[in-house]
mmCIF file of C-alpha atoms in Angstrom:
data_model
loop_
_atom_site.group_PDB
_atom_site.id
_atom_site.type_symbol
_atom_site.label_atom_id
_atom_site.label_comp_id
_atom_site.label_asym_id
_atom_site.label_seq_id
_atom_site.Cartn_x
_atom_site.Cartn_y
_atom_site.Cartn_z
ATOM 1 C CA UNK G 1 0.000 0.000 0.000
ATOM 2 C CA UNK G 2 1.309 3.584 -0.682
ATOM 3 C CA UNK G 3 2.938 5.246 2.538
ATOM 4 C CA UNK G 4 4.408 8.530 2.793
ATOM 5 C CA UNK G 5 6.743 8.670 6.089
ATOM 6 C CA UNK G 6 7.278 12.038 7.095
ATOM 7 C CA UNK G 7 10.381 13.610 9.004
ATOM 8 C CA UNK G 8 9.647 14.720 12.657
ATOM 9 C CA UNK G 9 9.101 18.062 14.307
ATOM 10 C CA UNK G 10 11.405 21.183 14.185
ATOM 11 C CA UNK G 11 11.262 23.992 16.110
ATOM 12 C CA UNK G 12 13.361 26.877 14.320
ATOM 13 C CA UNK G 13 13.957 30.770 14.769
ATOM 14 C CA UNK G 14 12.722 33.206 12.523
ATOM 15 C CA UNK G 15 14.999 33.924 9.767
ATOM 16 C CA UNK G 16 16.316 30.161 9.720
ATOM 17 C CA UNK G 17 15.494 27.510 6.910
ATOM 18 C CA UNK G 18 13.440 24.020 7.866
ATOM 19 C CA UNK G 19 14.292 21.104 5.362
ATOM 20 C CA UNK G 20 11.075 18.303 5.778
ATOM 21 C CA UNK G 21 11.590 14.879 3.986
ATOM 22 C CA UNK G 22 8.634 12.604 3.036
ATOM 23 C CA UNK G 23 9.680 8.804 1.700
ATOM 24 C CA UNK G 24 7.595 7.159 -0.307
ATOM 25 C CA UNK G 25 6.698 3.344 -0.184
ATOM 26 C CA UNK G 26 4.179 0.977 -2.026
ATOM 27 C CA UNK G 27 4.254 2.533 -5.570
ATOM 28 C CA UNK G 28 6.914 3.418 -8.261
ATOM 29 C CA UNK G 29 7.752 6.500 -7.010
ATOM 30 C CA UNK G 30 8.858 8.072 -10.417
ATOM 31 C CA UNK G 31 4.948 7.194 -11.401
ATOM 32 C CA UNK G 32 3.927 10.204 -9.420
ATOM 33 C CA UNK G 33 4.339 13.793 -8.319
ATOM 34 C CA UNK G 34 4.619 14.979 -4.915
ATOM 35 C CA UNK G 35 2.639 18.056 -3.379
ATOM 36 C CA UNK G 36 3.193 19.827 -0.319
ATOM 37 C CA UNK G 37 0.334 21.282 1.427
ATOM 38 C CA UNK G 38 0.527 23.245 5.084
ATOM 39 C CA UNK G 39 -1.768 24.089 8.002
ATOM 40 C CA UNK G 40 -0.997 26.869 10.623
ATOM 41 C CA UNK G 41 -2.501 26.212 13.707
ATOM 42 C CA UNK G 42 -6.364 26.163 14.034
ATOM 43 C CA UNK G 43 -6.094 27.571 9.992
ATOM 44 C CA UNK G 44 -7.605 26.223 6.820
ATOM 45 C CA UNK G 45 -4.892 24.057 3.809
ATOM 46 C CA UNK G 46 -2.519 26.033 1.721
ATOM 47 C CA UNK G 47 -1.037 24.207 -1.331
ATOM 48 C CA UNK G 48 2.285 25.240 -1.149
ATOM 49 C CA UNK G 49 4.043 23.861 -4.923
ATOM 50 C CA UNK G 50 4.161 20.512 -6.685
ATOM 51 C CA UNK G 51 7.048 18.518 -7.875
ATOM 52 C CA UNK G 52 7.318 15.786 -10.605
ATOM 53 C CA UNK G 53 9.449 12.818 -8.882
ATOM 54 C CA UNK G 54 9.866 11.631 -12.801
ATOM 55 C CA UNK G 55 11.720 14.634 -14.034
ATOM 56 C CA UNK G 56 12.252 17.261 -10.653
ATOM 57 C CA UNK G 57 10.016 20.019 -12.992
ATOM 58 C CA UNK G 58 8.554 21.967 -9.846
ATOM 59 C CA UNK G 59 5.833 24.824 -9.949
ATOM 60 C CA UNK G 60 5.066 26.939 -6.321
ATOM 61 C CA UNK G 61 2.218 29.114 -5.051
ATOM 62 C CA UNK G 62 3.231 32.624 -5.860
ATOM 63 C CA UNK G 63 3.523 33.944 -2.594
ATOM 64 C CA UNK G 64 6.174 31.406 -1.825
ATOM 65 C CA UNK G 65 8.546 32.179 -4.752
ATOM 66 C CA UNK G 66 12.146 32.374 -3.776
ATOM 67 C CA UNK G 67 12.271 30.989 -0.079
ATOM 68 C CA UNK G 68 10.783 27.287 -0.922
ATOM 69 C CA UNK G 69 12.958 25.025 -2.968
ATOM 70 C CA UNK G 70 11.093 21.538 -3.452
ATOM 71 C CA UNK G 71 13.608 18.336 -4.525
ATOM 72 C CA UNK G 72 13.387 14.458 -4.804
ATOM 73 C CA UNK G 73 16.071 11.732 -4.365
ATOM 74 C CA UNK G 74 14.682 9.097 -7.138
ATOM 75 C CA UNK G 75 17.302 6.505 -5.484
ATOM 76 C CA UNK G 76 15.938 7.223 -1.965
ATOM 77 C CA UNK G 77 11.923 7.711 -2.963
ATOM 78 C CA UNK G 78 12.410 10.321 -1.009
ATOM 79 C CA UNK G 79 10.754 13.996 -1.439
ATOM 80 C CA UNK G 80 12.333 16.973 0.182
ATOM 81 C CA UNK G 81 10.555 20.636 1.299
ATOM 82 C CA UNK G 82 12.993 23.850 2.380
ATOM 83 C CA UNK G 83 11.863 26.675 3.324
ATOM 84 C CA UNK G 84 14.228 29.839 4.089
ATOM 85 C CA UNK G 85 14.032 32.798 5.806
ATOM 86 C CA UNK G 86 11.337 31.613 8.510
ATOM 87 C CA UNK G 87 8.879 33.762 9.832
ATOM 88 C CA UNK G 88 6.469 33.297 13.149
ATOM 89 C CA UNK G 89 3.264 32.699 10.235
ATOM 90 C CA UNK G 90 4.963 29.800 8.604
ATOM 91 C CA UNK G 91 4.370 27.866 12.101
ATOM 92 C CA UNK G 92 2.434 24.686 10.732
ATOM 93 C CA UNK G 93 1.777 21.396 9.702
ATOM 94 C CA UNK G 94 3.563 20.808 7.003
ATOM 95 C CA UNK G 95 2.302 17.735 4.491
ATOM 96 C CA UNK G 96 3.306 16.376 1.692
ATOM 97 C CA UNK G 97 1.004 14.101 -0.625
ATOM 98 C CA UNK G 98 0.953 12.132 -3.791
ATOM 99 C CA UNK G 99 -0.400 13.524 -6.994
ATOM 100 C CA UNK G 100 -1.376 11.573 -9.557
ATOM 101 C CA UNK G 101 -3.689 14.304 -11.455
ATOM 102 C CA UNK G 102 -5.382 16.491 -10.021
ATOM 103 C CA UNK G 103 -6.145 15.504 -6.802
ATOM 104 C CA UNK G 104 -3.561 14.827 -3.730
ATOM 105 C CA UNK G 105 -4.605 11.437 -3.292
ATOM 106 C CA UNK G 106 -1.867 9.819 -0.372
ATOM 107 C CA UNK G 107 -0.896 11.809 1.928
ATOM 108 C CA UNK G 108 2.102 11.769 4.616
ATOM 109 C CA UNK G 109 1.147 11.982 8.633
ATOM 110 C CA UNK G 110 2.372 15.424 8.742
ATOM 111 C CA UNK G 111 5.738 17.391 10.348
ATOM 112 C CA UNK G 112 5.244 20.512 12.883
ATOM 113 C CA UNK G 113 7.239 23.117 12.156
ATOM 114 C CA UNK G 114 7.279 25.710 15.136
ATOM 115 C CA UNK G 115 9.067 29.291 14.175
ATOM 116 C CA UNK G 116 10.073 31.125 17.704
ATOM 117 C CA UNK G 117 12.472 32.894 18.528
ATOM 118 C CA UNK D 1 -5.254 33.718 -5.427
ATOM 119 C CA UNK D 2 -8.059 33.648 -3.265
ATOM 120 C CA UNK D 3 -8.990 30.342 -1.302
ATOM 121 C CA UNK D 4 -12.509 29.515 -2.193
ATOM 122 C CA UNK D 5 -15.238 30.148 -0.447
ATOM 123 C CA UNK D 6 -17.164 27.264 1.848
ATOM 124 C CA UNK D 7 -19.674 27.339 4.898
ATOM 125 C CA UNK D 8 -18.178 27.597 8.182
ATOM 126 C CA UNK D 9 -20.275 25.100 9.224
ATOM 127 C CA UNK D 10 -22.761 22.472 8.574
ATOM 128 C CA UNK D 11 -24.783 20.255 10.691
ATOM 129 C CA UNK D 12 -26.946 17.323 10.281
ATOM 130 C CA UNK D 13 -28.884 14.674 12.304
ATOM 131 C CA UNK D 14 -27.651 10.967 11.742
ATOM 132 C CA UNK D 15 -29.621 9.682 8.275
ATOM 133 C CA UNK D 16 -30.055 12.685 6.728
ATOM 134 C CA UNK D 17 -28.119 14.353 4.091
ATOM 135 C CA UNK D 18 -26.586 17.193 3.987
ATOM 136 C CA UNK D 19 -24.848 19.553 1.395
ATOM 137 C CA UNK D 20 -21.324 21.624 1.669
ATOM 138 C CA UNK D 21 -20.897 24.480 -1.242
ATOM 139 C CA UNK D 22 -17.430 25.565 -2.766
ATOM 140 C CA UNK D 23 -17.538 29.110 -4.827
ATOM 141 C CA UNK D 24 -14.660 30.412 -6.814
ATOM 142 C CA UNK D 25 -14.556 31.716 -10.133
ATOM 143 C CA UNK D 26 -14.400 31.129 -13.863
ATOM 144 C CA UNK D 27 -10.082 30.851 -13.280
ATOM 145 C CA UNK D 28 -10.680 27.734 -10.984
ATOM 146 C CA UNK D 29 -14.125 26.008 -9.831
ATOM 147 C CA UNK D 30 -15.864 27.074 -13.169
ATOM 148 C CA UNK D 31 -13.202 27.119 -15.507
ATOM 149 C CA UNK D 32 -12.092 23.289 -14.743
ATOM 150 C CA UNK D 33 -13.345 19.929 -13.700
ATOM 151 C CA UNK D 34 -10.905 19.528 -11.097
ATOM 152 C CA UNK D 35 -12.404 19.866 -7.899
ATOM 153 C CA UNK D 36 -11.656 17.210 -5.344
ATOM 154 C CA UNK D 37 -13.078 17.031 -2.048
ATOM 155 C CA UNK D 38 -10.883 16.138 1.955
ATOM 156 C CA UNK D 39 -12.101 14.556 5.036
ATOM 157 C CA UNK D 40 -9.986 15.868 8.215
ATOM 158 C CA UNK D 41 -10.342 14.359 11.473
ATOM 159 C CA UNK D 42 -8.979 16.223 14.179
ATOM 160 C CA UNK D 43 -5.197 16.261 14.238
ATOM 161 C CA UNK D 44 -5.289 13.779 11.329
ATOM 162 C CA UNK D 45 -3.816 13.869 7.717
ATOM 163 C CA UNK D 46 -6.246 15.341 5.280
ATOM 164 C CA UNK D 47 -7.954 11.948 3.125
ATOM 165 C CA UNK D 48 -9.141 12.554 -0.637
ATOM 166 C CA UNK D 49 -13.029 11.671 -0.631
ATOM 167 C CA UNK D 50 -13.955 12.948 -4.186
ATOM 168 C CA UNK D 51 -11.990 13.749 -7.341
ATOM 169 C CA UNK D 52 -12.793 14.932 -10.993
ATOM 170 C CA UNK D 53 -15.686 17.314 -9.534
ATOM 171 C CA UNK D 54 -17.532 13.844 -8.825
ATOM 172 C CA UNK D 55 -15.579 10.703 -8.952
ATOM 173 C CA UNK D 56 -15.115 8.611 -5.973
ATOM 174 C CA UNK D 57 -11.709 6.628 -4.853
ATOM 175 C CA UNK D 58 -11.372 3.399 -4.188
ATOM 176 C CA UNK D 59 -12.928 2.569 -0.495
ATOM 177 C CA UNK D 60 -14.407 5.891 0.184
ATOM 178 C CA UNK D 61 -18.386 5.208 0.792
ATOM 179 C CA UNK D 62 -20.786 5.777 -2.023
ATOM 180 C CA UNK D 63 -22.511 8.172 0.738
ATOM 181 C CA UNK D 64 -20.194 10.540 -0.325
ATOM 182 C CA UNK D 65 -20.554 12.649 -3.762
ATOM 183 C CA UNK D 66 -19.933 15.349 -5.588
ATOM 184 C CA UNK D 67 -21.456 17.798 -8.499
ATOM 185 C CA UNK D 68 -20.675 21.068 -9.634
ATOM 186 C CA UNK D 69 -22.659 24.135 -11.590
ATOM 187 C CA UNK D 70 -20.529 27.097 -12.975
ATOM 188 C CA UNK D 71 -18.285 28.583 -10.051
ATOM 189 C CA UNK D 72 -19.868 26.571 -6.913
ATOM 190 C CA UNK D 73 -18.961 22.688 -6.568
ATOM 191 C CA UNK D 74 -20.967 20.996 -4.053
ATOM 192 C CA UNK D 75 -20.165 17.302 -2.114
ATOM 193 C CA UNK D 76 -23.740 15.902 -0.489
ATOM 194 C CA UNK D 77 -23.031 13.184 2.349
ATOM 195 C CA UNK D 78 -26.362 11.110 2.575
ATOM 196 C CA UNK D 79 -26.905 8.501 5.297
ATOM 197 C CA UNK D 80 -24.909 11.036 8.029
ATOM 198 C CA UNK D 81 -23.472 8.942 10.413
ATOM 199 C CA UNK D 82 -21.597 9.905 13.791
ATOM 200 C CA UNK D 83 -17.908 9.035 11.990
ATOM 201 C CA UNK D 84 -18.882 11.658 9.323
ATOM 202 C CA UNK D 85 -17.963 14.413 11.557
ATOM 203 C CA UNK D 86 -14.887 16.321 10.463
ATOM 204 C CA UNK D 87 -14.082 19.133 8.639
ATOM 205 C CA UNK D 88 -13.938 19.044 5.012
ATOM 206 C CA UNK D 89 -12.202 20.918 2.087
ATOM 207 C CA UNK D 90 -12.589 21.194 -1.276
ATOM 208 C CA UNK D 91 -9.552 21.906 -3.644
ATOM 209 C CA UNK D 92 -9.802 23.097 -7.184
ATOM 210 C CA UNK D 93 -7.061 23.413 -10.181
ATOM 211 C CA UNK D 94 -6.507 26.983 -10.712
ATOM 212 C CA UNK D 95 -4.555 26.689 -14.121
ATOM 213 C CA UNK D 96 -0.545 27.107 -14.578
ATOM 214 C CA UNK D 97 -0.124 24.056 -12.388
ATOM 215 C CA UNK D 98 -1.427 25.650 -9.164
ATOM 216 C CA UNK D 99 -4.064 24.385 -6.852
ATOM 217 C CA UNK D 100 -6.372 26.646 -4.203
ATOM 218 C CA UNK D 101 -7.898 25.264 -1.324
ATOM 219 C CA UNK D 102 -11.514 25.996 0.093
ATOM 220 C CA UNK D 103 -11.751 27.699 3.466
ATOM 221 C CA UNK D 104 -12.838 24.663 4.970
ATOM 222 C CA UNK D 105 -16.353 23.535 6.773
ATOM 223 C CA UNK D 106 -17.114 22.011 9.795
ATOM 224 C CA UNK D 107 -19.522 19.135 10.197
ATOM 225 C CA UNK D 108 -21.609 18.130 12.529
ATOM 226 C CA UNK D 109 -23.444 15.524 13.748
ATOM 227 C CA UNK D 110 -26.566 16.385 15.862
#
C-alpha cells in the first residue's frame, strides 16, 4: 500500500530555513508527483508547490517564490521541502502528498514546524 | 489567489443528508473539472473523498458525492453517520499548475 513517512518536528527561529523529507513506499515513485500542502494552527490548507518525482520540474504558489525550494532523491523515494528565511506565520503542519492528477490522493502523517524565537 | 469560499459550518442529524458548497470563479471552480473534495479528522492527515468534480476513490463510501454548476462545486453526504464528523475541504485546479484550497467547513453531527 502507498505510505508517505514524514520527518519529525522542528522547532526553528525566525529567519532560519526548515528542510522536511517525506519517503515514499508501495508505488513506483517516479509514477507520481509529490505536493506539499501546510496548516498553521487552528487555519484552513494552503497548497504550497508541486514537484514531478519523474523529471524534478517543480511549480510553487506565488507567494512562496524564492524561499521554498522543493527536490526528490529518485534513489531514496524520497521527497524533500525547504523553506528559508522563517517567519512566526509559517508555524504549521507541514504535508506532503501524492499527486497523480489532479487531486492529492496519499498523503504523509504530517511534520510541525514551530518558528520562535 | 483567493482560497474559495465554503460554509463555516454544517450540521446534520444521523440519516439525513446534507450539502457543503465551494464558490470560486471562472479561473478555478468554473473554468475546470478539477475539484476534489478532503475529510480531516482532528489532528489527522487530510484523506481525498472525491476527485474529478464527482468521482469517488477506491474505499471511500458511495454516501459521499460530488457535483458542480458554474463557479460553486458541491459534495452531499447522505446517510450522516456519527464518523462523518470532520471538517472538510474542497480543492480546485486553478490553471498554470497551481491548486487553491476551500476555506474549509465544519460538520456536525446532531
Amino acid at each position: 500500500q502507498v505510505q508517505l513517512v514524514q520527518s519529525g518536528a522542528e522547532v526553528k527561529k525566525p529567519g532560519a530555513s526548515v528542510k522536511v523529507s517525506c519517503k515514499a513506499s508501495g508505488y513506483t515513485f517516479t509514477s507520481y508527483g509529490i505536493s506539499w500542502v501546510r496548516q498553521a494552527p487552528g487555519q484552513g490548507l494552503e497548497w504550497m508547490g508541486w514537484i514531478s518525482a519523474y523529471n524534478g520540474n517543480t511549480n510553487y504558489a506565488q507567494k512562496l517564490q524564492g524561499r521554498v525550494t522543493m527536490t526528490t532523491d529518485t534513489s531514496t523515494s524520497t521527497a524533500y521541502m525547504e523553506l528559508r528565511s522563517l517567519r512566526s506565520d509559517d508555524t504549521a503542519v507541514y504535508y506532503c502528498a501524492t499527486s497523480s492528477g489532479y487531486s492529492f490522493d496519499y498523503w504523509g502523517q504530517g511534520t510541525l514546524v514551530t518558528v520562535s524565537s | 489567489q483567493s482560497a474559495l469560499t465554503q460554509p463555516a459550518s454544517v450540521s446534520g442529524s444521523p440519516g439525513q443528508s446534507i450539502t457543503i458548497s465551494c464558490t470560486g470563479t471562472s479561473s478555478d471552480v468554473g473554468g475546470y473539472n478539477y475539484v476534489s473534495w478532503y475529510q480531516q479528522h482532528p489532528g489527522k492527515a487530510p484523506k481525498l473523498m472525491i476527485y474529478d468534480v464527482s468521482k469517488r476513490p477506491s474505499g471511500v463510501s458511495n454516501r459521499f458525492s460530488g457535483s458542480k454548476s458554474g463557479n460553486t462545486a458541491s459534495l452531499t453526504i447522505s446517510g450522516l453517520q456519527a464518523e462523518d464528523e470532520a471538517d472538510y475541504y474542497c480543492c480546485s485546479y486553478a490553471g498554470s499548475s497551481t491548486f487553491v484550497f476551500g476555506t474549509g467547513t465544519k460538520v456536525t453531527v446532531l
